[in-house]
Tab-separated table of C-alpha atoms and ligand atoms in Angstrom:
chain	number	residue	atom	x	y	z
A	102	MET	CA	93.028	-53.766	-58.216
A	103	ARG	CA	96.600	-52.949	-59.200
A	104	LEU	CA	99.028	-52.494	-56.355
A	105	HIS	CA	102.094	-50.394	-57.124
A	106	ILE	CA	104.742	-50.335	-54.405
A	107	ASN	CA	106.618	-47.099	-53.904
A	108	VAL	CA	110.300	-47.904	-53.095
A	109	ASP	CA	111.404	-44.376	-52.081
A	110	HIS	CA	111.978	-45.249	-48.502
A	111	VAL	CA	114.328	-48.101	-49.282
A	112	ALA	CA	116.462	-45.329	-50.805
A	113	THR	CA	115.885	-43.172	-47.680
A	114	LEU	CA	117.477	-45.907	-45.553
A	115	ARG	CA	120.376	-46.299	-47.985
A	116	ASN	CA	121.042	-42.561	-48.130
A	117	ALA	CA	120.970	-42.230	-44.314
A	118	ARG	CA	124.399	-43.839	-44.307
A	119	GLY	CA	125.689	-43.175	-47.799
A	120	THR	CA	126.041	-46.891	-48.463
A	121	THR	CA	125.051	-48.771	-51.620
A	122	TYR	CA	122.498	-50.848	-49.623
A	123	PRO	CA	119.617	-51.373	-49.286
A	124	ASP	CA	119.142	-51.080	-53.037
A	125	PRO	CA	115.671	-49.811	-54.159
A	126	VAL	CA	115.976	-51.667	-57.443
A	127	ALA	CA	116.562	-54.984	-55.650
A	128	ALA	CA	113.588	-54.160	-53.433
A	129	ALA	CA	111.486	-53.426	-56.480
A	130	ARG	CA	112.293	-56.839	-57.919
A	131	MET	CA	111.326	-58.476	-54.620
A	132	CYS	CA	108.010	-56.595	-54.550
A	133	LEU	CA	107.207	-57.808	-58.053
A	134	ASP	CA	108.151	-61.337	-57.170
A	135	ALA	CA	105.782	-61.098	-54.211
A	136	GLY	CA	102.923	-60.154	-56.523
A	137	ALA	CA	102.913	-56.351	-56.782
A	138	HIS	CA	101.722	-55.166	-60.186
A	139	GLY	CA	104.052	-52.250	-60.605
A	140	ILE	CA	106.695	-50.009	-59.006
A	141	THR	CA	106.474	-46.329	-58.178
A	142	ALA	CA	109.392	-44.016	-57.374
A	143	HIS	CA	109.474	-40.251	-56.778
A	144	LEU	CA	112.457	-38.385	-58.083
A	145	ARG	CA	112.436	-35.261	-55.981
A	146	GLU	CA	114.149	-32.035	-56.887
A	147	ASP	CA	116.470	-32.424	-53.835
A	148	ARG	CA	117.116	-36.143	-54.517
A	149	ARG	CA	116.529	-36.944	-50.868
A	150	HIS	CA	115.693	-40.572	-51.587
A	151	ILE	CA	115.473	-41.773	-55.217
A	152	ARG	CA	118.325	-40.586	-57.441
A	153	ASP	CA	118.736	-40.264	-61.168
A	154	ASP	CA	120.749	-43.452	-61.351
A	155	ASP	CA	117.979	-45.394	-59.517
A	156	VAL	CA	115.417	-44.169	-62.035
A	157	GLU	CA	117.554	-45.345	-64.908
A	158	ARG	CA	118.167	-48.756	-63.297
A	159	LEU	CA	114.513	-49.206	-62.472
A	160	ARG	CA	113.569	-48.467	-66.099
A	161	GLY	CA	116.304	-50.763	-67.335
A	162	THR	CA	115.455	-53.781	-65.260
A	163	LEU	CA	111.761	-53.818	-64.381
A	164	ARG	CA	109.444	-56.120	-66.304
A	165	ALA	CA	106.346	-54.416	-64.906
A	166	THR	CA	104.755	-51.015	-64.943
A	167	PHE	CA	107.101	-48.284	-63.817
A	168	ASN	CA	105.369	-45.188	-62.513
A	169	LEU	CA	107.677	-42.178	-62.046
A	170	GLU	CA	106.394	-39.456	-59.790
A	171	THR	CA	107.833	-35.996	-60.470
A	172	ALA	CA	107.097	-32.367	-60.065
A	173	SER	CA	105.896	-30.499	-63.154
A	174	THR	CA	109.188	-28.753	-63.882
A	175	ASP	CA	111.198	-28.513	-67.076
A	176	GLU	CA	114.093	-30.438	-65.495
A	177	MET	CA	111.918	-33.358	-64.361
A	178	ILE	CA	109.935	-33.571	-67.601
A	179	ALA	CA	113.192	-33.720	-69.561
A	180	ILE	CA	114.445	-36.580	-67.350
A	181	ALA	CA	111.133	-38.396	-67.657
A	182	CYS	CA	111.112	-38.111	-71.480
A	183	LYS	CA	114.739	-39.442	-71.580
A	184	VAL	CA	114.104	-42.348	-69.230
A	185	GLY	CA	110.698	-43.316	-70.579
A	186	PRO	CA	108.705	-44.785	-67.661
A	187	ASP	CA	105.336	-46.315	-68.482
A	188	VAL	CA	103.552	-43.659	-66.436
A	189	VAL	CA	104.490	-40.225	-65.072
A	190	THR	CA	102.475	-39.023	-62.139
A	191	LEU	CA	102.790	-35.272	-61.724
A	192	VAL	CA	102.811	-34.205	-58.097
A	193	PRO	CA	103.164	-30.883	-56.284
A	194	GLU	CA	106.490	-30.502	-54.544
A	195	ARG	CA	107.888	-28.141	-51.954
A	196	ARG	CA	111.396	-28.454	-50.594
A	197	GLU	CA	110.440	-27.953	-46.980
A	198	GLU	CA	107.689	-30.644	-46.918
A	199	ARG	CA	108.317	-34.048	-45.305
A	200	THR	CA	106.309	-35.805	-48.022
A	201	THR	CA	103.842	-34.746	-50.755
A	202	GLU	CA	101.364	-32.770	-48.697
A	203	GLY	CA	98.618	-31.717	-51.054
A	204	GLY	CA	97.224	-32.367	-54.454
A	205	LEU	CA	98.401	-30.717	-57.664
A	206	GLU	CA	96.570	-27.417	-58.391
A	207	VAL	CA	95.168	-28.252	-61.844
A	208	ALA	CA	92.085	-26.047	-61.905
A	209	LYS	CA	94.140	-22.848	-61.567
A	210	ALA	CA	97.330	-24.096	-63.233
A	211	GLY	CA	99.290	-21.899	-65.586
A	212	PRO	CA	100.247	-22.942	-69.135
A	213	SER	CA	103.352	-24.874	-68.069
A	214	LEU	CA	101.334	-27.821	-66.724
A	215	ARG	CA	99.568	-28.217	-70.032
A	216	ALA	CA	102.877	-27.973	-71.899
A	217	HIS	CA	104.425	-30.665	-69.630
A	218	VAL	CA	101.467	-32.998	-70.100
A	219	GLU	CA	101.705	-32.542	-73.888
A	220	ARG	CA	105.466	-33.264	-73.867
A	221	LEU	CA	104.979	-36.469	-71.925
A	222	ARG	CA	102.118	-37.627	-74.084
A	223	ALA	CA	104.149	-36.853	-77.262
A	224	ALA	CA	106.812	-39.194	-75.786
A	225	ASP	CA	104.132	-41.878	-75.499
A	226	ILE	CA	104.069	-41.757	-71.684
A	227	LYS	CA	100.802	-42.170	-69.861
A	228	VAL	CA	100.135	-39.188	-67.585
A	229	SER	CA	98.493	-39.290	-64.186
A	230	LEU	CA	97.813	-36.206	-62.017
A	231	PHE	CA	97.930	-36.438	-58.262
A	232	ILE	CA	95.003	-34.333	-57.051
A	233	ALA	CA	92.795	-33.713	-54.111
A	234	ALA	CA	89.362	-35.345	-54.143
A	235	ASP	CA	87.776	-32.206	-55.447
A	236	LEU	CA	85.368	-32.091	-58.414
A	237	ALA	CA	86.914	-28.959	-59.869
A	238	GLN	CA	90.337	-30.607	-59.905
A	239	VAL	CA	88.914	-33.752	-61.450
A	240	GLU	CA	87.198	-31.801	-64.194
A	241	ALA	CA	90.302	-29.668	-64.903
A	242	SER	CA	92.398	-32.832	-65.157
A	243	ARG	CA	90.030	-34.186	-67.776
A	244	ALA	CA	90.298	-30.932	-69.650
A	245	LEU	CA	94.115	-31.364	-69.820
A	246	GLY	CA	93.660	-34.685	-71.657
A	247	VAL	CA	95.391	-36.972	-69.160
A	248	GLU	CA	94.517	-40.661	-68.920
A	249	GLN	CA	94.527	-41.008	-65.148
A	250	ILE	CA	94.121	-39.165	-61.850
A	251	GLU	CA	95.488	-40.327	-58.517
A	252	LEU	CA	93.326	-39.214	-55.631
A	253	HIS	CA	95.204	-37.936	-52.588
A	254	THR	CA	94.173	-40.100	-49.632
A	255	GLY	CA	96.197	-38.241	-47.000
A	256	GLU	CA	93.221	-36.585	-45.355
A	257	TYR	CA	91.476	-39.944	-45.076
A	258	ALA	CA	94.594	-41.545	-43.612
A	259	HIS	CA	94.949	-38.718	-41.097
A	260	ALA	CA	91.346	-39.313	-39.945
A	261	ALA	CA	92.347	-42.584	-38.266
A	262	GLY	CA	90.651	-42.725	-34.910
A	263	ASP	CA	87.865	-40.325	-35.980
A	264	PRO	CA	85.216	-42.468	-37.717
A	265	ALA	CA	82.970	-39.579	-38.697
A	266	LYS	CA	85.850	-37.710	-40.377
A	267	ALA	CA	87.058	-40.920	-42.085
A	268	ARG	CA	83.530	-41.514	-43.421
A	269	ALA	CA	83.319	-37.972	-44.733
A	270	GLU	CA	86.683	-38.340	-46.421
A	271	LEU	CA	85.656	-41.619	-47.939
A	272	ASP	CA	82.509	-39.991	-49.300
A	273	ARG	CA	84.557	-37.181	-50.833
A	274	LEU	CA	86.911	-39.710	-52.446
A	275	ALA	CA	83.961	-41.742	-53.740
A	276	ALA	CA	82.323	-38.665	-55.331
A	277	ALA	CA	85.574	-37.608	-57.008
A	278	ALA	CA	86.212	-41.178	-58.257
A	279	LYS	CA	82.684	-41.425	-59.687
A	280	ARG	CA	83.033	-38.065	-61.486
A	281	GLY	CA	86.437	-39.017	-62.844
A	282	ARG	CA	85.109	-42.292	-64.193
A	283	GLU	CA	82.113	-40.568	-65.782
A	284	LEU	CA	84.605	-38.325	-67.587
A	285	GLY	CA	86.530	-41.402	-68.786
A	286	LEU	CA	89.524	-41.106	-66.445
A	287	GLU	CA	91.241	-44.045	-64.828
A	288	ILE	CA	91.231	-43.698	-61.031
A	289	ALA	CA	94.181	-44.378	-58.769
A	290	ALA	CA	94.610	-43.503	-55.099
A	291	GLY	CA	97.508	-43.156	-52.695
A	292	HIS	CA	99.191	-41.544	-49.752
A	293	GLY	CA	99.240	-42.709	-46.161
A	294	LEU	CA	97.597	-46.037	-46.937
A	295	THR	CA	98.085	-48.953	-44.598
A	296	THR	CA	96.771	-52.530	-44.284
A	297	LYS	CA	94.277	-51.120	-41.764
A	298	ASN	CA	92.809	-48.233	-43.784
A	299	VAL	CA	92.933	-49.789	-47.279
A	300	PRO	CA	89.943	-52.216	-46.977
A	301	ALA	CA	87.377	-49.387	-46.613
A	302	LEU	CA	88.963	-47.440	-49.470
A	303	VAL	CA	88.830	-50.287	-51.970
A	304	ALA	CA	85.089	-50.488	-51.487
A	305	ILE	CA	85.029	-47.490	-53.857
A	306	PRO	CA	84.491	-49.450	-57.117
A	307	GLU	CA	86.019	-46.864	-59.491
A	308	ILE	CA	89.463	-47.086	-57.919
A	309	VAL	CA	91.633	-49.474	-59.966
A	310	GLU	CA	95.129	-48.710	-58.676
A	311	LEU	CA	96.852	-48.041	-55.375
A	312	ASN	CA	100.328	-46.511	-54.877
A	313	ILE	CA	101.637	-47.419	-51.458
A	314	GLY	CA	105.096	-46.916	-50.033
A	315	HIS	CA	105.830	-45.895	-46.469
A	316	ALA	CA	103.612	-48.403	-44.638
A	317	VAL	CA	104.846	-51.374	-46.704
A	318	ILE	CA	108.469	-50.496	-46.156
A	319	ALA	CA	107.728	-49.925	-42.427
A	320	ASP	CA	105.958	-53.322	-42.119
A	321	ALA	CA	108.887	-54.951	-43.920
A	322	VAL	CA	111.191	-54.030	-41.015
A	323	PHE	CA	109.256	-56.525	-38.919
A	324	SER	CA	107.982	-59.106	-41.370
A	325	GLY	CA	110.266	-58.872	-44.415
A	326	LEU	CA	109.411	-57.238	-47.730
A	327	THR	CA	107.757	-60.266	-49.357
A	328	ALA	CA	105.399	-60.761	-46.425
A	329	ALA	CA	104.633	-57.012	-46.227
A	330	VAL	CA	103.720	-56.804	-49.932
A	331	ARG	CA	101.552	-59.954	-49.664
A	332	ALA	CA	99.761	-58.523	-46.610
A	333	MET	CA	99.029	-55.334	-48.583
A	334	LEU	CA	97.825	-57.310	-51.572
A	335	ALA	CA	95.459	-59.246	-49.293
A	336	ALA	CA	94.206	-56.036	-47.643
A	337	SER	CA	93.561	-54.336	-50.993
A	338	GLU	CA	91.574	-57.211	-52.438
A	339	ARG	CA	88.023	-56.107	-53.176
A	340	ARG	CA	85.475	-58.154	-51.248
B	224	PXP	N1	101.214	-41.515	-54.402
B	224	PXP	C1	101.857	-40.295	-54.543
B	224	PXP	C2	101.499	-39.457	-55.717
B	224	PXP	C3	102.824	-39.891	-53.641
B	224	PXP	O1	103.440	-38.690	-53.787
B	224	PXP	C4	103.162	-40.751	-52.572
B	224	PXP	C5	104.260	-40.375	-51.599
B	224	PXP	O2	105.458	-40.265	-52.321
B	224	PXP	C6	102.515	-41.983	-52.491
B	224	PXP	C7	101.522	-42.333	-53.426
B	224	PXP	C8	102.845	-43.005	-51.451
B	224	PXP	O3	102.514	-42.539	-50.179
B	224	PXP	P1	102.932	-43.368	-48.915
B	224	PXP	O4	104.441	-43.440	-48.916
B	224	PXP	O5	102.377	-42.579	-47.800
B	224	PXP	O6	102.302	-44.726	-49.062
């Protein structure tokens, strides 16, 4: 299991005061030193947390996989092709949302999504699509020729305290992961994951990567970043 830590909310804290600290790039280094396998950052259209300069510094200094999350827009694809992360995860984005709220609509996407995927692949960048655990979305992702899908685990995370709903969401994630693997896709998962809800998720054998941000940065307030990353690594170990 690869654990990628999303450092967006280190930048959220920095931007709250307009200071230069805490630095998401320094945090990324600390996460890698603690054993994380890669770093994820989301450059949003409104630059509410990660900024262009952070993306360039992350690319320039990381010695591990750098996964850049962006919307499928001409502006973001141009930035991604210029910066050259190892992976680009295309996500849906709405200005008014607090965080990424749904999966990318791939099954009914217009021609621009295909054009963006092709531009990224021509630049030698691995492409991942952040989608709902829905078979039609999985199959449409395969048809676009991407290497990876990231299954949106938000509904599962929101089902905390409702075991029947959590079980139903896990079953839906497992079915999507199985179908994706049958089609030759690599399967990642993310959104709303915590040390408490991750162990049941990693029982799905097709999932090989997790992208986790908010809960790790929140835990780090109490335990420090190194301990928070190590706790998440331990929780995401497959038993
Ligand atoms: N994966 C994707 C594609 C996301 O958009 C996000 C949120 O930015 C995450 C993972 C991380 O979610 P969280 O911060 O809830 O762990």
